[in-house]
Amino acid sequence: MTTYFEAAGATSYPGRGIMAGKSSDGKKAVFAYFIMGRSENSRNRIFVLEENGMRTQAFDESKMKDPSLIIYWPVRKLDSSIIVTNGDQTDTVYEYVNNGKSFVDALNTRCFEPDAPNFTPRISLMADFKDGDASFTMSVLKSNCKEGKKNLRCYYFYDRIDAGEGVFIHTYAADGNPLPSFTGEPEQITFKGEIDEITEKLWENLNADNRVSLWVETRDLVSGATETRVVNRNK
């Protein structure tokens, strides 16, 4: 398997990415979310931690042109779950699950982003914590044709991930015009080290010209205690 940081640096423009898995000792769940940008508008962002999650915010409000697809909550938390996505579908999943419905129910109401010609995939994760362990569900909603007229919904259910292993999805396969969408199943990756090492290596391996912000969090599977790190290009 590829290490988490090698996977992140495999292309100069993976776009937005979600990683999830377990620490090398199997005692913690590990999560990461990053955003990259090529335009001034996309790069004009920071991550801001909140009590029940994390949101994006304009670094310079005077330069913000269109907030519709770049200002959202990537992370929201429930009592025994965490939701991580690359868009406002975070709120859709949160509201559905909070009302007794499922991750799949929520995302069956959504599709890829309306940003022709890229038609950026919506990528999503929900982790559920129970009995000292975690299960993970991932989703990719993407255009099934270059005209953006067909929506393909893919779901991946992981009832078990072993210590030191994880999965990784990102919006783009590589740089390009238009940007080629992520294809295939979530990538299998390995995790090693504590949160500071994971954060540092991830940030170092994301393309320096395009990286914008990174969020990393670990959760103790027994106590529920969390540690969180955020790195912003704009300070």
PDB file of C-alpha atoms in Angstrom:
ATOM      1  CA  MET A   1       0.000   0.000   0.000  1.00  0.00           C
ATOM      2  CA  THR A   2       1.013   3.606  -0.526  1.00  0.00           C
ATOM      3  CA  THR A   3       1.732   5.819   2.471  1.00  0.00           C
ATOM      4  CA  TYR A   4      -0.732   8.626   3.129  1.00  0.00           C
ATOM      5  CA  PHE A   5       1.806  11.314   2.238  1.00  0.00           C
ATOM      6  CA  GLU A   6       2.962   9.605  -0.968  1.00  0.00           C
ATOM      7  CA  ALA A   7      -0.673   9.323  -2.060  1.00  0.00           C
ATOM      8  CA  ALA A   8      -1.262  13.020  -1.356  1.00  0.00           C
ATOM      9  CA  GLY A   9       1.751  14.017  -3.424  1.00  0.00           C
ATOM     10  CA  ALA A  10       1.185  11.641  -6.339  1.00  0.00           C
ATOM     11  CA  THR A  11      -0.226  14.448  -8.503  1.00  0.00           C
ATOM     12  CA  SER A  12       0.239  18.203  -8.487  1.00  0.00           C
ATOM     13  CA  TYR A  13      -3.501  18.780  -8.289  1.00  0.00           C
ATOM     14  CA  PRO A  14      -5.630  16.194  -6.463  1.00  0.00           C
ATOM     15  CA  GLY A  15      -8.061  19.045  -5.683  1.00  0.00           C
ATOM     16  CA  ARG A  16      -9.863  18.335  -2.424  1.00  0.00           C
ATOM     17  CA  GLY A  17      -9.115  15.154  -0.538  1.00  0.00           C
ATOM     18  CA  ILE A  18     -10.444  13.062   2.349  1.00  0.00           C
ATOM     19  CA  MET A  19      -8.428  10.455   4.244  1.00  0.00           C
ATOM     20  CA  ALA A  20      -9.701   8.164   6.986  1.00  0.00           C
ATOM     21  CA  GLY A  21      -8.314   5.170   8.825  1.00  0.00           C
ATOM     22  CA  LYS A  22      -6.585   4.032  11.981  1.00  0.00           C
ATOM     23  CA  SER A  23      -3.337   4.878  13.702  1.00  0.00           C
ATOM     24  CA  SER A  24      -0.499   2.380  13.539  1.00  0.00           C
ATOM     25  CA  ASP A  25      -1.305   1.114  17.046  1.00  0.00           C
ATOM     26  CA  GLY A  26      -4.997   0.756  16.200  1.00  0.00           C
ATOM     27  CA  LYS A  27      -6.064   2.889  19.152  1.00  0.00           C
ATOM     28  CA  LYS A  28      -7.191   5.978  17.252  1.00  0.00           C
ATOM     29  CA  ALA A  29      -9.218   6.862  14.197  1.00  0.00           C
ATOM     30  CA  VAL A  30      -7.360   9.243  11.869  1.00  0.00           C
ATOM     31  CA  PHE A  31      -8.985  11.794   9.558  1.00  0.00           C
ATOM     32  CA  ALA A  32      -7.638  14.386   7.146  1.00  0.00           C
ATOM     33  CA  TYR A  33      -9.195  16.859   4.742  1.00  0.00           C
ATOM     34  CA  PHE A  34      -7.345  19.249   2.440  1.00  0.00           C
ATOM     35  CA  ILE A  35      -8.189  21.792  -0.209  1.00  0.00           C
ATOM     36  CA  MET A  36      -6.103  23.062  -3.096  1.00  0.00           C
ATOM     37  CA  GLY A  37      -6.653  25.938  -5.497  1.00  0.00           C
ATOM     38  CA  ARG A  38      -5.504  27.266  -8.860  1.00  0.00           C
ATOM     39  CA  SER A  39      -7.520  30.494  -9.011  1.00  0.00           C
ATOM     40  CA  GLU A  40      -7.226  33.512  -6.720  1.00  0.00           C
ATOM     41  CA  ASN A  41     -10.775  32.868  -5.491  1.00  0.00           C
ATOM     42  CA  SER A  42     -10.040  29.245  -4.587  1.00  0.00           C
ATOM     43  CA  ARG A  43      -6.792  30.166  -2.845  1.00  0.00           C
ATOM     44  CA  ASN A  44      -8.425  32.936  -0.831  1.00  0.00           C
ATOM     45  CA  ARG A  45      -9.552  30.601   1.970  1.00  0.00           C
ATOM     46  CA  ILE A  46      -8.655  29.367   5.420  1.00  0.00           C
ATOM     47  CA  PHE A  47      -9.960  26.627   7.704  1.00  0.00           C
ATOM     48  CA  VAL A  48     -11.593  27.768  10.937  1.00  0.00           C
ATOM     49  CA  LEU A  49     -12.283  25.346  13.793  1.00  0.00           C
ATOM     50  CA  GLU A  50     -15.655  25.426  15.512  1.00  0.00           C
ATOM     51  CA  GLU A  51     -16.964  23.534  18.533  1.00  0.00           C
ATOM     52  CA  ASN A  52     -18.869  20.999  16.426  1.00  0.00           C
ATOM     53  CA  GLY A  53     -16.697  20.895  13.322  1.00  0.00           C
ATOM     54  CA  MET A  54     -14.747  23.038  10.898  1.00  0.00           C
ATOM     55  CA  ARG A  55     -15.670  25.555   8.217  1.00  0.00           C
ATOM     56  CA  THR A  56     -14.003  27.424   5.387  1.00  0.00           C
ATOM     57  CA  GLN A  57     -13.771  31.196   5.449  1.00  0.00           C
ATOM     58  CA  ALA A  58     -12.497  33.864   3.070  1.00  0.00           C
ATOM     59  CA  PHE A  59      -9.016  35.032   4.033  1.00  0.00           C
ATOM     60  CA  ASP A  60      -9.593  38.415   2.401  1.00  0.00           C
ATOM     61  CA  GLU A  61     -13.321  39.219   2.154  1.00  0.00           C
ATOM     62  CA  SER A  62     -12.656  41.991  -0.375  1.00  0.00           C
ATOM     63  CA  LYS A  63     -11.287  39.458  -2.877  1.00  0.00           C
ATOM     64  CA  MET A  64     -14.099  36.918  -2.567  1.00  0.00           C
ATOM     65  CA  LYS A  65     -15.955  36.634  -5.887  1.00  0.00           C
ATOM     66  CA  ASP A  66     -18.257  33.607  -5.740  1.00  0.00           C
ATOM     67  CA  PRO A  67     -18.616  31.832  -2.382  1.00  0.00           C
ATOM     68  CA  SER A  68     -21.197  29.272  -3.539  1.00  0.00           C
ATOM     69  CA  LEU A  69     -18.870  26.275  -3.983  1.00  0.00           C
ATOM     70  CA  ILE A  70     -15.941  27.251  -1.775  1.00  0.00           C
ATOM     71  CA  ILE A  71     -17.491  28.440   1.506  1.00  0.00           C
ATOM     72  CA  TYR A  72     -19.023  25.555   3.463  1.00  0.00           C
ATOM     73  CA  TRP A  73     -18.570  23.268   6.480  1.00  0.00           C
ATOM     74  CA  PRO A  74     -16.211  20.408   5.513  1.00  0.00           C
ATOM     75  CA  VAL A  75     -16.562  18.807   8.964  1.00  0.00           C
ATOM     76  CA  ARG A  76     -19.582  18.401  11.235  1.00  0.00           C
ATOM     77  CA  LYS A  77     -19.921  16.146  14.271  1.00  0.00           C
ATOM     78  CA  LEU A  78     -22.735  14.160  15.862  1.00  0.00           C
ATOM     79  CA  ASP A  79     -22.582  12.320  19.197  1.00  0.00           C
ATOM     80  CA  SER A  80     -21.162   9.119  17.730  1.00  0.00           C
ATOM     81  CA  SER A  81     -20.298  10.126  14.159  1.00  0.00           C
ATOM     82  CA  ILE A  82     -18.187  12.528  12.147  1.00  0.00           C
ATOM     83  CA  ILE A  83     -19.034  13.792   8.650  1.00  0.00           C
ATOM     84  CA  VAL A  84     -16.374  15.070   6.247  1.00  0.00           C
ATOM     85  CA  THR A  85     -17.160  16.319   2.727  1.00  0.00           C
ATOM     86  CA  ASN A  86     -15.956  18.752   0.090  1.00  0.00           C
ATOM     87  CA  GLY A  87     -19.105  20.867  -0.067  1.00  0.00           C
ATOM     88  CA  ASP A  88     -22.442  21.835   1.394  1.00  0.00           C
ATOM     89  CA  GLN A  89     -23.543  18.200   1.262  1.00  0.00           C
ATOM     90  CA  THR A  90     -22.018  18.088   4.763  1.00  0.00           C
ATOM     91  CA  ASP A  91     -25.157  19.879   5.942  1.00  0.00           C
ATOM     92  CA  THR A  92     -27.419  17.545   3.959  1.00  0.00           C
ATOM     93  CA  VAL A  93     -25.876  14.467   5.592  1.00  0.00           C
ATOM     94  CA  TYR A  94     -25.923  16.078   9.036  1.00  0.00           C
ATOM     95  CA  GLU A  95     -29.598  16.994   8.796  1.00  0.00           C
ATOM     96  CA  TYR A  96     -30.665  13.591   7.445  1.00  0.00           C
ATOM     97  CA  VAL A  97     -28.712  11.576  10.017  1.00  0.00           C
ATOM     98  CA  ASN A  98     -29.847  13.856  12.821  1.00  0.00           C
ATOM     99  CA  ASN A  99     -33.419  13.038  11.788  1.00  0.00           C
ATOM    100  CA  GLY A 100     -32.966   9.268  11.784  1.00  0.00           C
ATOM    101  CA  LYS A 101     -32.147   8.800   8.106  1.00  0.00           C
ATOM    102  CA  SER A 102     -28.915   7.546   6.576  1.00  0.00           C
ATOM    103  CA  PHE A 103     -25.773   8.796   4.861  1.00  0.00           C
ATOM    104  CA  VAL A 104     -26.989   7.149   1.649  1.00  0.00           C
ATOM    105  CA  ASP A 105     -30.486   8.655   1.975  1.00  0.00           C
ATOM    106  CA  ALA A 106     -28.908  12.100   2.199  1.00  0.00           C
ATOM    107  CA  LEU A 107     -26.527  11.768  -0.728  1.00  0.00           C
ATOM    108  CA  ASN A 108     -29.176  10.221  -2.959  1.00  0.00           C
ATOM    109  CA  THR A 109     -30.639  13.738  -3.056  1.00  0.00           C
ATOM    110  CA  ARG A 110     -27.387  15.300  -4.311  1.00  0.00           C
ATOM    111  CA  CYS A 111     -25.177  15.222  -7.398  1.00  0.00           C
ATOM    112  CA  PHE A 112     -21.821  16.542  -8.619  1.00  0.00           C
ATOM    113  CA  GLU A 113     -21.010  20.255  -8.501  1.00  0.00           C
ATOM    114  CA  PRO A 114     -22.429  22.503 -11.264  1.00  0.00           C
ATOM    115  CA  ASP A 115     -19.038  23.916 -12.260  1.00  0.00           C
ATOM    116  CA  ALA A 116     -18.851  23.064 -15.973  1.00  0.00           C
ATOM    117  CA  PRO A 117     -16.657  21.927 -17.637  1.00  0.00           C
ATOM    118  CA  ASN A 118     -15.053  20.266 -14.574  1.00  0.00           C
ATOM    119  CA  PHE A 119     -18.252  18.968 -12.929  1.00  0.00           C
ATOM    120  CA  THR A 120     -16.267  18.451  -9.741  1.00  0.00           C
ATOM    121  CA  PRO A 121     -17.214  15.262  -7.873  1.00  0.00           C
ATOM    122  CA  ARG A 122     -18.756  15.572  -4.421  1.00  0.00           C
ATOM    123  CA  ILE A 123     -16.720  13.352  -2.115  1.00  0.00           C
ATOM    124  CA  SER A 124     -18.005  12.440   1.348  1.00  0.00           C
ATOM    125  CA  LEU A 125     -17.171  10.380   4.418  1.00  0.00           C
ATOM    126  CA  MET A 126     -19.060   9.385   7.537  1.00  0.00           C
ATOM    127  CA  ALA A 127     -17.407   7.495  10.380  1.00  0.00           C
ATOM    128  CA  ASP A 128     -19.485   5.857  13.115  1.00  0.00           C
ATOM    129  CA  PHE A 129     -17.975   5.065  16.508  1.00  0.00           C
ATOM    130  CA  LYS A 130     -19.256   2.141  18.549  1.00  0.00           C
ATOM    131  CA  ASP A 131     -17.874  -0.361  21.068  1.00  0.00           C
ATOM    132  CA  GLY A 132     -14.319   0.929  20.846  1.00  0.00           C
ATOM    133  CA  ASP A 133     -14.111   0.732  17.068  1.00  0.00           C
ATOM    134  CA  ALA A 134     -15.052   2.711  13.955  1.00  0.00           C
ATOM    135  CA  SER A 135     -16.761   1.909  10.671  1.00  0.00           C
ATOM    136  CA  PHE A 136     -16.391   4.110   7.615  1.00  0.00           C
ATOM    137  CA  THR A 137     -18.621   4.920   4.651  1.00  0.00           C
ATOM    138  CA  MET A 138     -17.366   6.887   1.650  1.00  0.00           C
ATOM    139  CA  SER A 139     -19.140   8.289  -1.371  1.00  0.00           C
ATOM    140  CA  VAL A 140     -18.292   9.834  -4.725  1.00  0.00           C
ATOM    141  CA  LEU A 141     -20.992  11.642  -6.707  1.00  0.00           C
ATOM    142  CA  LYS A 142     -19.705  12.385 -10.192  1.00  0.00           C
ATOM    143  CA  SER A 143     -20.720  13.170 -13.730  1.00  0.00           C
ATOM    144  CA  ASN A 144     -20.992  10.071 -15.882  1.00  0.00           C
ATOM    145  CA  CYS A 145     -20.492  11.960 -19.135  1.00  0.00           C
ATOM    146  CA  LYS A 146     -18.490  14.951 -20.310  1.00  0.00           C
ATOM    147  CA  GLU A 147     -21.654  17.022 -20.841  1.00  0.00           C
ATOM    148  CA  GLY A 148     -22.654  16.770 -17.183  1.00  0.00           C
ATOM    149  CA  LYS A 149     -26.065  15.242 -17.935  1.00  0.00           C
ATOM    150  CA  LYS A 150     -25.696  11.980 -15.972  1.00  0.00           C
ATOM    151  CA  ASN A 151     -25.015  11.522 -12.268  1.00  0.00           C
ATOM    152  CA  LEU A 152     -23.181   8.466 -10.930  1.00  0.00           C
ATOM    153  CA  ARG A 153     -23.426   7.739  -7.181  1.00  0.00           C
ATOM    154  CA  CYS A 154     -20.808   5.375  -5.735  1.00  0.00           C
ATOM    155  CA  TYR A 155     -20.815   4.158  -2.118  1.00  0.00           C
ATOM    156  CA  TYR A 156     -18.105   2.252  -0.288  1.00  0.00           C
ATOM    157  CA  PHE A 157     -18.729   0.614   3.076  1.00  0.00           C
ATOM    158  CA  TYR A 158     -15.833  -0.347   5.341  1.00  0.00           C
ATOM    159  CA  ASP A 159     -17.008  -2.233   8.417  1.00  0.00           C
ATOM    160  CA  ARG A 160     -13.401  -2.888   9.392  1.00  0.00           C
ATOM    161  CA  ILE A 161     -10.105  -1.105   8.745  1.00  0.00           C
ATOM    162  CA  ASP A 162      -6.986  -2.591  10.323  1.00  0.00           C
ATOM    163  CA  ALA A 163      -4.412  -0.722  12.404  1.00  0.00           C
ATOM    164  CA  GLY A 164      -2.174   1.520  10.328  1.00  0.00           C
ATOM    165  CA  GLU A 165      -4.421   1.384   7.269  1.00  0.00           C
ATOM    166  CA  GLY A 166      -6.834   3.812   5.653  1.00  0.00           C
ATOM    167  CA  VAL A 167      -8.629   4.995   2.529  1.00  0.00           C
ATOM    168  CA  PHE A 168      -8.274   8.143   0.432  1.00  0.00           C
ATOM    169  CA  ILE A 169     -10.556   9.848  -2.075  1.00  0.00           C
ATOM    170  CA  HIS A 170      -9.926  13.106  -3.918  1.00  0.00           C
ATOM    171  CA  THR A 171     -11.802  15.107  -6.494  1.00  0.00           C
ATOM    172  CA  TYR A 172      -9.359  15.057  -9.420  1.00  0.00           C
ATOM    173  CA  ALA A 173      -7.144  12.376 -10.924  1.00  0.00           C
ATOM    174  CA  ALA A 174      -4.577  14.991 -11.988  1.00  0.00           C
ATOM    175  CA  ASP A 175      -4.201  18.565 -13.192  1.00  0.00           C
ATOM    176  CA  GLY A 176      -5.734  19.528 -16.544  1.00  0.00           C
ATOM    177  CA  ASN A 177      -8.290  21.628 -18.426  1.00  0.00           C
ATOM    178  CA  PRO A 178     -10.923  20.472 -17.817  1.00  0.00           C
ATOM    179  CA  LEU A 179      -9.864  18.728 -14.642  1.00  0.00           C
ATOM    180  CA  PRO A 180     -10.205  14.916 -14.912  1.00  0.00           C
ATOM    181  CA  SER A 181     -12.431  13.477 -12.174  1.00  0.00           C
ATOM    182  CA  PHE A 182     -11.298  10.900  -9.642  1.00  0.00           C
ATOM    183  CA  THR A 183     -11.886   7.367 -10.928  1.00  0.00           C
ATOM    184  CA  GLY A 184     -12.082   3.925  -9.352  1.00  0.00           C
ATOM    185  CA  GLU A 185     -12.365   2.908  -5.713  1.00  0.00           C
ATOM    186  CA  PRO A 186     -10.918   4.930  -2.822  1.00  0.00           C
ATOM    187  CA  GLU A 187      -7.165   4.397  -2.653  1.00  0.00           C
ATOM    188  CA  GLN A 188      -5.729   2.093   0.007  1.00  0.00           C
ATOM    189  CA  ILE A 189      -3.144   3.895   2.150  1.00  0.00           C
ATOM    190  CA  THR A 190      -1.089   3.361   5.296  1.00  0.00           C
ATOM    191  CA  PHE A 191      -0.792   5.601   8.356  1.00  0.00           C
ATOM    192  CA  LYS A 192       2.179   5.869  10.692  1.00  0.00           C
ATOM    193  CA  GLY A 193       3.103   8.321  13.435  1.00  0.00           C
ATOM    194  CA  GLU A 194       1.333  10.706  15.767  1.00  0.00           C
ATOM    195  CA  ILE A 195      -0.835  13.616  14.664  1.00  0.00           C
ATOM    196  CA  ASP A 196       1.962  16.173  14.338  1.00  0.00           C
ATOM    197  CA  GLU A 197       4.000  13.888  12.087  1.00  0.00           C
ATOM    198  CA  ILE A 198       0.953  13.066   9.962  1.00  0.00           C
ATOM    199  CA  THR A 199       0.087  16.751   9.598  1.00  0.00           C
ATOM    200  CA  GLU A 200       3.642  17.773   8.734  1.00  0.00           C
ATOM    201  CA  LYS A 201       4.199  15.050   6.157  1.00  0.00           C
ATOM    202  CA  LEU A 202       0.833  15.618   4.508  1.00  0.00           C
ATOM    203  CA  TRP A 203       1.413  19.349   4.169  1.00  0.00           C
ATOM    204  CA  GLU A 204       4.966  18.866   2.906  1.00  0.00           C
ATOM    205  CA  ASN A 205       3.842  16.443   0.205  1.00  0.00           C
ATOM    206  CA  LEU A 206       0.914  18.475  -1.119  1.00  0.00           C
ATOM    207  CA  ASN A 207       2.030  20.560  -4.097  1.00  0.00           C
ATOM    208  CA  ALA A 208       3.450  23.798  -2.670  1.00  0.00           C
ATOM    209  CA  ASP A 209       2.015  25.984  -5.454  1.00  0.00           C
ATOM    210  CA  ASN A 210      -1.540  24.688  -5.091  1.00  0.00           C
ATOM    211  CA  ARG A 211      -2.061  23.706  -1.439  1.00  0.00           C
ATOM    212  CA  VAL A 212      -4.412  25.968   0.521  1.00  0.00           C
ATOM    213  CA  SER A 213      -5.501  24.374   3.824  1.00  0.00           C
ATOM    214  CA  LEU A 214      -5.226  21.110   5.740  1.00  0.00           C
ATOM    215  CA  TRP A 215      -7.194  19.690   8.690  1.00  0.00           C
ATOM    216  CA  VAL A 216      -6.114  16.559  10.589  1.00  0.00           C
ATOM    217  CA  GLU A 217      -7.881  14.970  13.551  1.00  0.00           C
ATOM    218  CA  THR A 218      -7.423  11.828  15.637  1.00  0.00           C
ATOM    219  CA  ARG A 219     -10.017  10.281  17.943  1.00  0.00           C
ATOM    220  CA  ASP A 220      -9.276   7.775  20.686  1.00  0.00           C
ATOM    221  CA  LEU A 221     -11.581   4.841  19.999  1.00  0.00           C
ATOM    222  CA  VAL A 222     -12.111   4.106  23.690  1.00  0.00           C
ATOM    223  CA  SER A 223     -12.242   7.504  25.406  1.00  0.00           C
ATOM    224  CA  GLY A 224     -13.432   9.578  22.445  1.00  0.00           C
ATOM    225  CA  ALA A 225     -10.728  12.192  23.128  1.00  0.00           C
ATOM    226  CA  THR A 226      -9.706  14.136  20.032  1.00  0.00           C
ATOM    227  CA  GLU A 227      -6.652  16.046  18.847  1.00  0.00           C
ATOM    228  CA  THR A 228      -6.916  18.460  15.941  1.00  0.00           C
ATOM    229  CA  ARG A 229      -4.427  20.339  13.761  1.00  0.00           C
ATOM    230  CA  VAL A 230      -5.031  22.958  11.063  1.00  0.00           C
ATOM    231  CA  VAL A 231      -2.528  24.377   8.587  1.00  0.00           C
ATOM    232  CA  ASN A 232      -3.451  27.374   6.429  1.00  0.00           C
ATOM    233  CA  ARG A 233      -1.422  28.750   3.528  1.00  0.00           C
ATOM    234  CA  ASN A 234      -2.837  32.167   4.330  1.00  0.00           C
ATOM    235  CA  LYS A 235      -1.907  33.290   7.833  1.00  0.00           C
TER     236      LYS A 235
END
